[in-house]
CSV table of C-alpha atoms in Angstrom, one decimal:
chain,number,residue,atom,x,y,z
A,10,MET,CA,-32.3,58.8,-38.1
A,11,LEU,CA,-29.4,57.6,-40.1
A,12,VAL,CA,-27.4,56.6,-37.0
A,13,GLY,CA,-30.4,54.7,-35.7
A,14,GLY,CA,-30.9,52.9,-39.0
A,15,ILE,CA,-27.3,51.8,-39.0
A,16,LEU,CA,-27.5,50.4,-35.5
A,17,ILE,CA,-30.7,48.5,-36.3
A,18,TYR,CA,-29.1,47.1,-39.5
A,19,LYS,CA,-26.0,46.1,-37.5
A,20,ASN,CA,-28.1,44.3,-34.9
A,21,LEU,CA,-30.1,42.5,-37.6
A,22,VAL,CA,-26.9,41.3,-39.3
A,23,ILE,CA,-25.6,40.0,-36.0
A,24,CYS,CA,-28.9,38.3,-35.3
A,25,MET,CA,-28.9,36.6,-38.7
A,26,ARG,CA,-25.3,35.3,-38.2
A,27,LEU,CA,-26.3,34.0,-34.8
A,28,ILE,CA,-29.2,32.1,-36.3
A,29,LEU,CA,-26.9,30.7,-39.0
A,30,ALA,CA,-24.5,29.6,-36.2
A,31,GLY,CA,-27.3,27.6,-34.7
A,32,LEU,CA,-28.1,30.1,-31.9
A,33,VAL,CA,-31.4,31.5,-30.8
A,34,CYS,CA,-31.8,35.2,-31.5
A,35,SER,CA,-34.0,36.9,-29.0
A,36,ALA,CA,-34.3,40.4,-27.5
A,37,VAL,CA,-30.6,41.0,-26.7
A,38,ASP,CA,-28.7,44.1,-25.9
A,39,PHE,CA,-26.3,43.8,-28.8
A,40,ASP,CA,-24.2,46.8,-27.8
A,41,ALA,CA,-23.6,45.2,-24.4
A,42,TYR,CA,-23.0,41.9,-26.1
A,43,ALA,CA,-20.2,43.5,-28.2
A,44,ALA,CA,-18.8,45.4,-25.2
A,45,ASP,CA,-18.4,42.3,-23.1
A,46,SER,CA,-16.3,40.6,-25.8
A,47,ILE,CA,-12.6,40.0,-25.2
A,48,GLY,CA,-12.0,38.6,-28.6
A,49,LEU,CA,-11.4,35.1,-29.8
A,50,SER,CA,-7.6,35.4,-29.7
A,51,ALA,CA,-7.6,36.6,-26.1
A,52,ALA,CA,-10.1,33.8,-25.1
A,53,LEU,CA,-7.8,31.2,-26.8
A,54,GLN,CA,-4.8,32.5,-24.9
A,55,GLY,CA,-6.8,32.6,-21.6
A,56,ALA,CA,-7.9,28.9,-22.0
A,57,ARG,CA,-4.4,27.8,-22.8
A,58,GLU,CA,-3.0,29.5,-19.7
A,59,ALA,CA,-5.9,28.4,-17.4
A,60,CYS,CA,-5.9,24.7,-18.5
A,61,SER,CA,-2.2,23.9,-18.9
A,62,GLY,CA,-0.2,22.0,-16.3
A,63,ILE,CA,-3.1,20.5,-14.4
A,64,SER,CA,-2.3,16.9,-15.4
A,65,GLU,CA,1.3,17.2,-14.3
A,66,SER,CA,0.2,18.6,-10.9
A,67,MET,CA,-2.0,15.5,-10.4
A,68,SER,CA,0.6,12.9,-11.4
A,69,GLY,CA,2.1,12.7,-7.9
A,70,MET,CA,-1.4,12.0,-6.4
A,71,LYS,CA,-1.8,9.1,-8.9
A,72,THR,CA,1.6,7.7,-7.9
A,73,MET,CA,0.9,8.0,-4.2
A,74,ALA,CA,-2.5,6.4,-4.5
A,75,GLY,CA,-0.9,3.4,-6.2
A,76,ILE,CA,1.8,3.1,-3.5
A,77,ASN,CA,-0.9,3.3,-0.8
A,78,THR,CA,-2.9,0.5,-2.5
A,79,ALA,CA,0.2,-1.7,-2.5
A,80,VAL,CA,1.0,-0.8,1.1
A,81,THR,CA,-2.4,-1.5,2.5
A,82,GLY,CA,-2.6,-4.6,0.2
A,83,VAL,CA,0.5,-6.0,1.9
A,84,GLY,CA,-1.0,-5.0,5.3
A,85,THR,CA,-4.0,-7.1,4.4
A,86,VAL,CA,-1.8,-10.1,3.6
A,87,THR,CA,0.2,-9.8,6.8
A,88,GLY,CA,-3.0,-9.4,8.8
A,89,GLY,CA,-4.3,-12.5,7.1
A,90,VAL,CA,-1.1,-14.4,8.0
A,91,ALA,CA,-1.5,-13.3,11.6
A,92,LEU,CA,-5.1,-14.4,11.7
A,93,GLY,CA,-4.3,-17.8,10.1
A,94,THR,CA,-1.3,-18.3,12.4
A,95,SER,CA,-3.4,-17.4,15.4
A,96,ILE,CA,-6.0,-20.0,14.5
A,97,ALA,CA,-3.3,-22.6,13.9
A,98,LYS,CA,-1.8,-21.7,17.3
A,99,ALA,CA,-5.2,-22.1,19.0
A,100,ASN,CA,-5.6,-25.5,17.5
A,101,THR,CA,-2.1,-26.5,18.7
A,102,ASP,CA,-2.7,-25.1,22.1
A,103,ALA,CA,-6.0,-27.2,22.3
A,104,LYS,CA,-4.0,-30.3,21.5
A,105,ILE,CA,-1.4,-29.4,24.1
A,106,ALA,CA,-4.2,-29.1,26.7
A,107,GLU,CA,-5.5,-32.5,25.7
A,108,THR,CA,-2.1,-34.1,25.8
A,109,GLU,CA,-1.3,-32.6,29.2
A,110,GLN,CA,-4.6,-34.0,30.6
A,111,LEU,CA,-3.8,-37.4,29.1
A,112,LEU,CA,-0.3,-37.3,30.6
A,113,LYS,CA,-1.8,-36.4,34.0
A,114,GLU,CA,-4.2,-39.4,33.8
A,115,LEU,CA,-1.5,-41.8,32.7
A,116,GLU,CA,0.9,-40.7,35.5
A,117,GLU,CA,-1.8,-40.9,38.1
A,118,SER,CA,-3.0,-44.3,37.0
A,119,ASN,CA,0.6,-45.5,37.1
A,120,LYS,CA,1.2,-43.9,40.5
A,121,ASP,CA,-1.9,-45.5,41.9
A,122,ALA,CA,-1.1,-49.0,40.7
A,123,LYS,CA,-0.4,-51.4,43.6
A,124,GLU,CA,1.9,-54.4,43.6
A,125,PRO,CA,-0.1,-57.6,43.3
A,126,THR,CA,0.0,-60.3,46.0
A,127,LYS,CA,1.9,-63.4,45.3
A,128,GLU,CA,-1.2,-65.2,44.2
A,129,GLU,CA,-2.2,-62.4,42.0
A,130,ALA,CA,1.3,-62.1,40.6
A,131,GLU,CA,1.2,-65.7,39.5
A,132,GLN,CA,-1.9,-65.2,37.6
A,133,PHE,CA,-1.7,-61.6,36.5
A,134,LEU,CA,2.0,-60.7,36.6
A,135,LYS,CA,2.6,-61.0,32.9
A,136,GLU,CA,-0.5,-58.9,32.1
A,137,PHE,CA,0.3,-56.4,34.8
A,138,GLU,CA,3.9,-56.0,33.5
A,139,LEU,CA,2.7,-55.6,30.0
A,140,SER,CA,0.2,-52.9,31.0
A,141,TYR,CA,2.9,-51.2,33.0
A,142,GLU,CA,5.3,-51.1,30.1
A,143,GLU,CA,2.7,-49.9,27.8
A,144,ALA,CA,1.9,-47.1,30.2
A,145,LEU,CA,5.5,-46.1,30.3
A,146,ILE,CA,5.8,-46.1,26.6
A,147,ASP,CA,2.6,-44.0,26.2
A,148,ILE,CA,3.9,-41.5,28.7
A,149,LYS,CA,7.2,-41.1,26.9
A,150,LYS,CA,5.5,-40.7,23.5
A,151,GLU,CA,3.1,-38.1,24.8
A,152,LYS,CA,5.8,-36.1,26.5
A,153,GLU,CA,7.8,-36.0,23.3
A,154,SER,CA,4.7,-35.0,21.4
A,155,LEU,CA,3.9,-32.3,24.0
A,156,SER,CA,7.4,-30.9,23.7
A,157,GLU,CA,7.2,-30.6,19.9
A,158,MET,CA,3.7,-29.0,20.1
A,159,GLU,CA,4.9,-26.5,22.7
A,160,LYS,CA,7.8,-25.5,20.3
A,161,LYS,CA,5.3,-25.2,17.5
A,162,SER,CA,3.0,-23.1,19.6
A,163,LYS,CA,5.8,-20.8,20.6
A,164,THR,CA,6.9,-20.4,16.9
A,165,LEU,CA,3.4,-19.7,15.7
A,166,GLY,CA,3.0,-17.1,18.5
A,167,ASN,CA,6.2,-15.4,17.4
A,168,ILE,CA,5.0,-15.4,13.7
A,169,ARG,CA,1.7,-13.9,14.8
A,170,THR,CA,3.4,-11.2,16.8
A,171,GLY,CA,5.7,-10.3,13.9
A,172,THR,CA,3.0,-10.2,11.3
A,173,MET,CA,0.7,-8.1,13.5
A,174,ALA,CA,3.6,-5.7,14.0
A,175,ALA,CA,4.1,-5.6,10.2
A,176,SER,CA,0.4,-4.8,9.7
A,177,ALA,CA,0.5,-2.1,12.3
A,178,VAL,CA,3.5,-0.4,10.5
A,179,LEU,CA,2.0,-0.8,7.0
A,180,ASP,CA,-1.4,0.6,8.1
A,181,THR,CA,0.3,3.5,9.9
A,182,ALA,CA,2.1,4.3,6.7
A,183,GLY,CA,-1.2,4.0,4.8
A,184,THR,CA,-2.9,6.4,7.1
A,185,ILE,CA,-0.2,9.0,6.6
A,186,ILE,CA,-0.2,8.7,2.8
A,187,ALA,CA,-4.0,8.8,2.6
A,188,LEU,CA,-4.1,12.0,4.8
A,189,ASN,CA,-1.7,13.7,2.5
A,190,ASN,CA,-2.9,12.4,-0.8
A,191,ARG,CA,-5.7,14.9,-1.2
A,192,THR,CA,-6.6,17.7,-3.6
A,193,ASP,CA,-5.7,21.2,-2.3
A,194,ALA,CA,-7.4,24.5,-2.8
A,195,SER,CA,-5.1,25.6,-5.6
A,196,LEU,CA,-5.9,22.5,-7.7
A,197,LYS,CA,-9.6,23.1,-7.3
A,198,GLN,CA,-9.1,26.8,-8.2
A,199,ARG,CA,-7.2,25.8,-11.3
A,200,VAL,CA,-9.8,23.4,-12.5
A,201,ASP,CA,-12.6,25.9,-11.8
A,202,GLY,CA,-10.5,28.5,-13.7
A,203,CYS,CA,-10.1,26.2,-16.6
A,204,ILE,CA,-13.8,25.5,-16.8
A,205,ALA,CA,-14.6,29.2,-16.7
A,206,ALA,CA,-12.0,30.0,-19.4
A,207,VAL,CA,-13.4,27.3,-21.7
A,208,ASN,CA,-16.9,28.7,-21.2
A,209,VAL,CA,-15.6,32.2,-22.2
A,210,LEU,CA,-13.9,30.6,-25.2
A,211,HIS,CA,-17.1,28.9,-26.2
A,212,ASP,CA,-19.0,32.3,-26.1
A,213,GLU,CA,-16.2,34.1,-28.0
A,214,ARG,CA,-16.1,31.4,-30.6
A,215,MET,CA,-19.9,31.7,-31.2
A,216,ARG,CA,-19.6,35.5,-31.3
A,217,ALA,CA,-16.7,35.5,-33.7
A,218,ARG,CA,-18.4,33.0,-35.9
A,219,ALA,CA,-21.6,35.0,-36.0
A,220,GLU,CA,-19.8,38.3,-36.6
A,221,ASN,CA,-17.2,36.8,-39.0
A,222,THR,CA,-14.4,38.5,-37.0
A,223,ALA,CA,-11.9,35.5,-36.7
A,224,ILE,CA,-9.8,33.5,-39.0
A,225,GLU,CA,-10.7,29.8,-39.6
A,226,ARG,CA,-7.6,28.5,-37.8
A,227,ASP,CA,-8.6,30.2,-34.6
A,228,LEU,CA,-12.2,29.0,-34.9
A,229,VAL,CA,-11.1,25.4,-35.4
A,230,ALA,CA,-8.7,25.6,-32.5
A,231,ALA,CA,-11.4,27.1,-30.3
A,232,GLU,CA,-13.9,24.4,-31.2
A,233,LYS,CA,-11.3,21.7,-30.5
A,234,ILE,CA,-10.5,23.1,-27.0
A,235,VAL,CA,-14.1,23.6,-26.1
A,236,LYS,CA,-14.9,20.0,-27.1
A,237,GLU,CA,-11.9,18.3,-25.6
A,238,CYS,CA,-12.0,20.2,-22.3
A,239,SER,CA,-15.8,19.6,-21.7
A,240,ASP,CA,-15.0,16.5,-19.6
A,241,TRP,CA,-13.9,18.8,-16.7
A,242,GLU,CA,-17.6,19.5,-16.1
A,243,LYS,CA,-18.1,15.8,-15.3
A,244,VAL,CA,-15.1,15.4,-12.9
A,245,ASP,CA,-15.9,15.5,-9.2
A,246,LEU,CA,-12.7,16.3,-7.3
A,247,SER,CA,-14.4,15.9,-3.9
A,248,SER,CA,-14.7,12.1,-4.6
A,249,ILE,CA,-10.9,11.9,-4.5
A,250,ASP,CA,-10.9,13.4,-1.0
A,251,ASP,CA,-13.8,11.3,0.1
A,252,ARG,CA,-11.9,8.1,-0.8
A,253,ALA,CA,-8.8,9.5,0.9
A,254,THR,CA,-10.7,10.1,4.1
A,255,GLY,CA,-12.2,6.5,3.9
A,256,ALA,CA,-8.7,5.0,3.4
A,257,ALA,CA,-7.2,7.1,6.2
A,258,ILE,CA,-10.0,6.0,8.7
A,259,SER,CA,-9.7,2.3,7.7
A,260,SER,CA,-5.9,2.3,7.8
A,261,GLY,CA,-5.9,4.1,11.1
A,262,ALA,CA,-8.3,1.5,12.6
A,263,GLY,CA,-6.1,-1.3,11.2
A,264,ALA,CA,-3.0,0.4,12.7
A,265,VAL,CA,-4.6,0.7,16.2
A,266,MET,CA,-5.8,-2.9,16.2
A,267,GLY,CA,-2.4,-4.0,14.8
A,268,ILE,CA,-0.5,-2.3,17.6
A,269,ALA,CA,-2.9,-3.7,20.2
A,270,GLY,CA,-2.7,-7.1,18.7
A,271,THR,CA,1.1,-7.0,18.7
A,272,ILE,CA,1.2,-6.2,22.4
A,273,THR,CA,-1.4,-8.8,23.2
A,274,SER,CA,0.2,-11.5,21.1
A,275,ALA,CA,3.7,-10.8,22.6
A,276,SER,CA,2.2,-11.0,26.1
A,277,ALA,CA,0.3,-14.3,25.4
A,278,ASN,CA,3.5,-15.8,24.0
A,279,SER,CA,5.8,-14.7,26.8
A,280,ASP,CA,7.5,-17.4,28.9
A,281,SER,CA,6.0,-16.0,32.1
A,282,VAL,CA,2.5,-16.4,30.8
A,283,ARG,CA,3.1,-19.8,29.1
A,284,SER,CA,4.8,-21.3,32.1
A,285,ASN,CA,2.1,-20.4,34.5
A,286,ASN,CA,0.2,-23.7,34.8
A,287,SER,CA,-2.3,-22.6,37.4
A,288,GLU,CA,-5.9,-22.4,36.4
A,289,GLU,CA,-5.7,-18.6,36.5
A,290,GLY,CA,-2.6,-18.6,34.4
A,291,LYS,CA,-4.1,-20.9,31.8
A,292,ALA,CA,-7.2,-18.7,31.6
A,293,LYS,CA,-5.1,-15.6,31.2
A,294,GLU,CA,-3.1,-17.2,28.3
A,295,LYS,CA,-6.3,-18.4,26.6
A,296,ASN,CA,-7.9,-14.9,26.9
A,297,LEU,CA,-4.9,-13.2,25.5
A,298,ASN,CA,-4.7,-15.6,22.6
A,299,THR,CA,-8.4,-15.2,21.8
A,300,ALA,CA,-8.0,-11.4,21.9
A,301,SER,CA,-5.0,-11.7,19.6
A,302,THR,CA,-7.1,-13.7,17.1
A,303,VAL,CA,-9.9,-11.2,17.2
A,304,LEU,CA,-7.5,-8.2,16.7
A,305,ALA,CA,-5.7,-10.0,13.8
A,306,GLY,CA,-9.1,-10.5,12.1
A,307,GLY,CA,-10.0,-6.9,12.7
A,308,THR,CA,-6.7,-5.7,11.3
A,309,THR,CA,-7.1,-7.8,8.2
A,310,VAL,CA,-10.6,-6.5,7.5
A,311,ALA,CA,-9.6,-2.8,8.1
A,312,SER,CA,-6.6,-3.2,5.8
A,313,ALA,CA,-8.8,-4.7,3.1
A,314,VAL,CA,-11.3,-1.9,3.3
A,315,ALA,CA,-8.5,0.7,3.1
A,316,THR,CA,-7.1,-1.1,0.0
A,317,VAL,CA,-10.6,-0.8,-1.6
A,318,PHE,CA,-10.7,2.9,-0.8
A,319,ASN,CA,-7.2,3.4,-2.3
A,320,ALA,CA,-8.1,1.5,-5.4
A,321,THR,CA,-11.2,3.6,-6.0
A,322,GLN,CA,-9.3,6.7,-5.3
A,323,ILE,CA,-6.9,5.7,-8.1
A,324,SER,CA,-9.9,5.4,-10.4
A,325,ALA,CA,-11.2,8.8,-9.4
A,326,ILE,CA,-7.7,10.4,-9.9
A,327,LYS,CA,-7.3,8.6,-13.3
A,328,LYS,CA,-10.6,10.1,-14.4
A,329,ALA,CA,-9.4,13.6,-13.5
A,330,VAL,CA,-6.0,13.0,-15.1
A,331,ALA,CA,-7.7,11.7,-18.3
A,332,ALA,CA,-9.8,14.8,-18.5
A,333,ALA,CA,-6.7,16.9,-18.0
A,334,ASP,CA,-4.7,15.0,-20.6
A,335,LYS,CA,-7.5,15.2,-23.1
A,336,CYS,CA,-7.9,18.9,-22.5
A,337,GLU,CA,-4.2,19.8,-22.6
A,338,GLY,CA,-3.8,17.8,-25.8
A,339,ALA,CA,-6.2,20.2,-27.5
A,340,LEU,CA,-4.3,23.2,-26.2
A,341,ARG,CA,-1.2,22.5,-28.3
């Protein structure tokens, strides 16, 4: 009877302390409650060990995400340059086609001109000679203009090829970085372990407070850790990987289109294709240039999308690092 009375009294004391601590006292197996306890000191040590060093382990990810944003950002710029250059080249090539047609007409009209009869010469010689001279001058001017435009077209084609190649290289690098800049199993385990340790610390703090078995300094330290480490519950590490996957896919698409565009552009700007003035040759050159423009546009869009994914990945990583820094600050 005496032992039973002591146990009841002990349980009532614990219950009252739990109520004073702001907890709900219900039908609880208090002996089991006490048996499961590891003590506040051990819980503090466990939280410090479980939650330390996570921020440092994520600093590399944050750096690489920043680098990848810069890489794909430059890829977007070079893709845009390739697209703008390709459009400018298309406009120049259209003017070349117009000039070639005009030259053909001028030369044919001059070739078909017949010498006037004596009577016609007396009346129209001056006018005829003037028209003839004007035709020669026009032909000369158009030929000079054509030569300059062909040089410009060739230069623009080379710029387009170079910038497409640069985009392909940058997007390839972006793909590799994105594929490697992901959370691993050990990081997830560490975060889960930290959350679990903090939950244990929360329970031990409540228990120690209710039973008055800990010094005030440990209670204050435990409260601070529980409060400052609570943000880990709101961090979704999978969002970091989702953004990495999106960046890798977009960069990969940009790289593929960049490589294809480089080959197509180089082919369109080759001397063998440019010098083929047959109808078939001109059609081939036009089709290659059109394909290059489309691929330049696709590379630019893909690089821009990858840049957005990388930027949002930085945001997700920063959120996780901020939670780690805040938590680890309370561990000291």
